Coordinates of C-alpha atoms and ligand atoms in Angstrom, one line a residue:
M1 CA 85.0 84.5 90.6
A2 CA 85.9 81.7 88.2
I3 CA 83.1 79.5 86.9
N4 CA 84.1 75.9 86.1
H5 CA 82.3 72.6 85.8
H6 CA 82.8 71.6 89.4
V7 CA 79.7 71.6 91.5
S8 CA 81.6 73.3 94.3
A9 CA 82.0 76.3 92.1
Y10 CA 78.2 76.5 91.9
V11 CA 78.0 76.4 95.7
D12 CA 80.6 79.2 95.9
L13 CA 78.6 81.2 93.4
I14 CA 75.4 80.9 95.5
L15 CA 77.3 81.7 98.7
S16 CA 78.9 84.8 97.2
D17 CA 75.5 86.3 96.7
M18 CA 74.1 86.0 100.2
P19 CA 74.3 87.9 103.4
E20 CA 76.7 86.4 106.0
P21 CA 74.9 83.5 107.5
R22 CA 74.7 83.4 111.3
V23 CA 73.4 79.8 111.7
I24 CA 74.6 77.1 109.3
V25 CA 73.6 73.4 109.1
D26 CA 75.7 70.8 107.4
A27 CA 73.2 68.0 106.9
T28 CA 75.8 65.5 105.6
L29 CA 79.0 66.1 107.5
G30 CA 81.1 63.3 105.9
N31 CA 84.8 64.0 106.0
G32 CA 84.1 67.6 107.1
R33 CA 85.5 69.3 104.0
D34 CA 82.3 71.3 103.5
T35 CA 82.1 72.2 107.2
L36 CA 85.7 73.3 107.2
K37 CA 85.2 75.5 104.2
L38 CA 82.0 77.0 105.7
M39 CA 83.7 77.7 109.1
Q40 CA 86.7 79.3 107.4
R41 CA 84.5 81.4 105.2
F42 CA 82.0 82.4 107.9
P43 CA 84.0 82.4 111.1
R44 CA 81.3 84.2 113.1
A45 CA 78.6 81.7 112.3
R46 CA 77.4 78.9 114.5
L47 CA 77.5 75.6 112.7
Y48 CA 75.5 72.4 113.4
A49 CA 76.4 69.2 111.5
F50 CA 74.8 65.8 111.1
D51 CA 75.9 62.4 110.0
I52 CA 74.8 58.9 110.8
Q53 CA 78.3 57.6 110.9
K54 CA 80.3 58.1 114.1
R55 CA 83.5 57.9 112.0
A56 CA 82.5 60.9 110.0
L57 CA 82.2 63.0 113.2
E58 CA 85.6 61.8 114.4
I59 CA 87.3 62.6 111.0
S60 CA 85.7 66.0 110.8
R61 CA 86.5 67.0 114.4
Q62 CA 90.1 66.1 113.7
R63 CA 90.0 68.1 110.4
L64 CA 88.7 71.2 112.2
L65 CA 91.2 70.8 115.1
S66 CA 94.1 70.5 112.6
H67 CA 93.1 73.9 111.3
G68 CA 92.9 75.4 114.7
I69 CA 89.1 75.5 114.9
T70 CA 88.0 74.4 118.3
E71 CA 84.6 76.1 118.8
G72 CA 81.6 77.4 117.0
F73 CA 80.4 74.0 115.9
T74 CA 78.2 71.2 117.3
F75 CA 78.2 67.7 115.7
Y76 CA 75.3 65.3 116.0
C77 CA 75.5 61.6 115.2
A78 CA 71.9 61.6 114.0
S79 CA 70.0 61.5 110.8
H80 CA 69.2 64.7 109.0
E81 CA 65.5 64.4 109.3
A82 CA 66.0 65.2 113.0
I83 CA 67.4 68.7 112.2
P84 CA 64.5 70.6 113.7
R85 CA 64.7 68.6 116.9
F86 CA 68.3 69.6 117.5
V87 CA 68.5 73.1 116.0
D88 CA 66.1 75.4 117.8
R89 CA 66.7 78.6 115.9
P90 CA 66.3 80.0 112.3
V91 CA 68.8 78.5 109.9
D92 CA 70.4 80.8 107.3
L93 CA 72.2 78.2 105.3
C94 CA 71.8 74.4 105.1
L95 CA 73.9 72.1 103.0
F96 CA 73.0 68.6 101.8
N97 CA 76.0 67.1 99.9
L98 CA 74.4 63.7 99.1
G99 CA 76.0 60.3 98.5
Y100 CA 78.4 58.2 100.5
L101 CA 81.3 59.0 102.8
P102 CA 84.4 59.3 100.5
G103 CA 86.8 56.6 101.5
G104 CA 84.1 54.9 103.5
D105 CA 81.4 52.3 102.9
K106 CA 79.6 53.1 99.6
K107 CA 76.6 51.2 100.8
V108 CA 75.9 53.8 103.4
H109 CA 74.4 56.2 100.9
T110 CA 71.9 59.0 101.6
T111 CA 68.4 57.8 100.9
P112 CA 65.6 59.6 99.0
R113 CA 63.1 59.3 101.9
K114 CA 65.4 60.7 104.6
T115 CA 66.8 63.3 102.3
I116 CA 63.3 64.6 101.5
Q117 CA 62.4 64.5 105.2
G118 CA 65.6 66.4 106.0
I119 CA 64.9 69.1 103.4
E120 CA 61.3 69.4 104.7
G121 CA 62.6 69.8 108.2
A122 CA 65.2 72.4 107.1
L123 CA 62.6 74.3 105.2
S124 CA 60.4 74.5 108.3
I125 CA 63.2 76.3 110.3
L126 CA 64.8 78.3 107.4
S127 CA 65.1 82.1 108.0
P128 CA 63.3 84.4 105.6
G129 CA 66.5 85.0 103.5
G130 CA 67.9 81.5 104.1
R131 CA 69.0 79.0 101.5
I132 CA 69.2 75.2 101.3
L133 CA 71.8 73.8 98.9
V134 CA 71.5 70.2 97.8
T135 CA 74.2 68.6 95.7
L136 CA 73.0 65.6 93.7
Y137 CA 75.1 62.9 92.1
P138 CA 73.1 61.1 89.4
G139 CA 76.3 59.3 88.1
S140 CA 75.7 56.2 90.2
L141 CA 72.5 54.1 90.5
P142 CA 71.6 55.1 94.0
G143 CA 72.5 58.7 93.2
K144 CA 70.3 58.6 90.1
I145 CA 67.3 57.3 92.0
E146 CA 67.8 59.9 94.7
S147 CA 68.1 62.7 92.2
I148 CA 64.9 61.7 90.5
E149 CA 63.0 61.5 93.8
V150 CA 64.4 64.6 95.3
E151 CA 63.8 66.6 92.1
A152 CA 60.2 65.3 92.0
Y153 CA 59.7 66.5 95.5
V154 CA 61.1 70.0 95.1
R155 CA 59.2 70.5 91.8
G156 CA 56.1 69.9 93.8
L157 CA 56.8 72.6 96.3
D158 CA 54.4 75.5 96.3
Q159 CA 56.0 78.3 94.3
K160 CA 54.3 80.9 96.5
K161 CA 56.2 79.6 99.5
T162 CA 59.5 78.3 98.1
T163 CA 61.7 79.3 95.2
V164 CA 63.6 76.3 93.7
M165 CA 66.5 76.6 91.3
S166 CA 68.7 74.1 89.6
V167 CA 72.3 74.9 88.7
A168 CA 73.4 72.2 86.3
P169 CA 76.2 71.8 83.7
L170 CA 74.6 71.3 80.2
N171 CA 77.6 70.2 78.1
Q172 CA 79.4 67.8 80.4
K173 CA 79.6 64.1 79.5
N174 CA 78.0 61.3 81.6
Q175 CA 75.8 62.5 84.4
P176 CA 77.6 65.2 86.3
P177 CA 76.7 66.4 89.8
Y178 CA 74.4 69.4 90.0
L179 CA 73.0 71.7 92.6
L180 CA 69.5 72.6 93.8
V181 CA 68.9 75.8 95.6
L182 CA 65.8 76.3 97.8
S183 CA 64.8 79.6 99.4
P184 CA 61.6 81.0 101.0
Y185 CA 59.6 82.9 98.3
Q186 CA 60.2 86.6 98.8
G187 CA 57.8 88.1 96.2
Ligands
SAM201 C1 79.0 62.8 100.2 S1 79.2 62.6 101.9 C2 79.2 64.3 102.4 C3 80.5 65.0 102.1 C4 80.9 65.9 103.2 N1 80.0 67.1 103.3 C5 82.3 66.4 103.1 O1 82.6 67.6 103.0 O2 83.2 65.5 103.2 C6 77.6 62.1 102.4 C7 77.5 61.8 103.9 O3 76.1 61.7 104.3 C8 76.0 60.8 105.4 N2 74.6 60.4 105.5 C9 74.0 59.3 104.9 N3 72.7 59.3 105.3 C10 72.5 60.3 106.2 C11 71.4 60.7 107.0 N4 70.2 60.1 106.9 N5 71.6 61.8 107.8 C12 72.8 62.4 107.9 N6 73.9 62.0 107.2 C13 73.8 61.0 106.3 C14 77.0 59.7 105.0 O4 77.3 59.0 106.2 C15 78.1 60.5 104.4 O5 79.1 60.7 105.3

């Protein structure tokens, strides 16, 4: 597969190297582009998605319907720190694509505290070979603050319990998005 400087290529790279997930969580549904890609790529998976904006759920439902996808997903208008309350089975793949709803209110940005609580919750129900992918956007001030705090949190995770990787472009100008990959330690 082609490697380029888009963070979505890093996500594809990580996805291409994992067994087919059965349970997927999209922790930041937004306009539903990630959810659509995941459902097209893994049509047998069950997907649960979260967003605090009702509008995001409506747009995403419409996006899936327009691609003929009518089942296999459940959307919650809820904050991602509540993931373990809604998803009662082991999660194989969980995506956090941080920031604000593209085309929406930029002030409704993901926040460090809730993102960290969300990652903690997702880790608590991650299957043994599961992965959490977190896309960070340090190019804006709220995104920068969030990147610093989320990175500090994941750096502090016990290496005997969780493997944490960063996939970041090194020769791109400004402050490009990058990806964190978390997975239960497998020895
Ligand atoms: C960058 S967008 C996600 C992009 C999306 N995955 C897509 O494919 O279009 C970030 C989304 O996170 C949502 N969000 C912000 N805080 C949240 C929270 N605490 N829990 C769940 N979603 C949240 C925002 O409403 C916004 O829609």
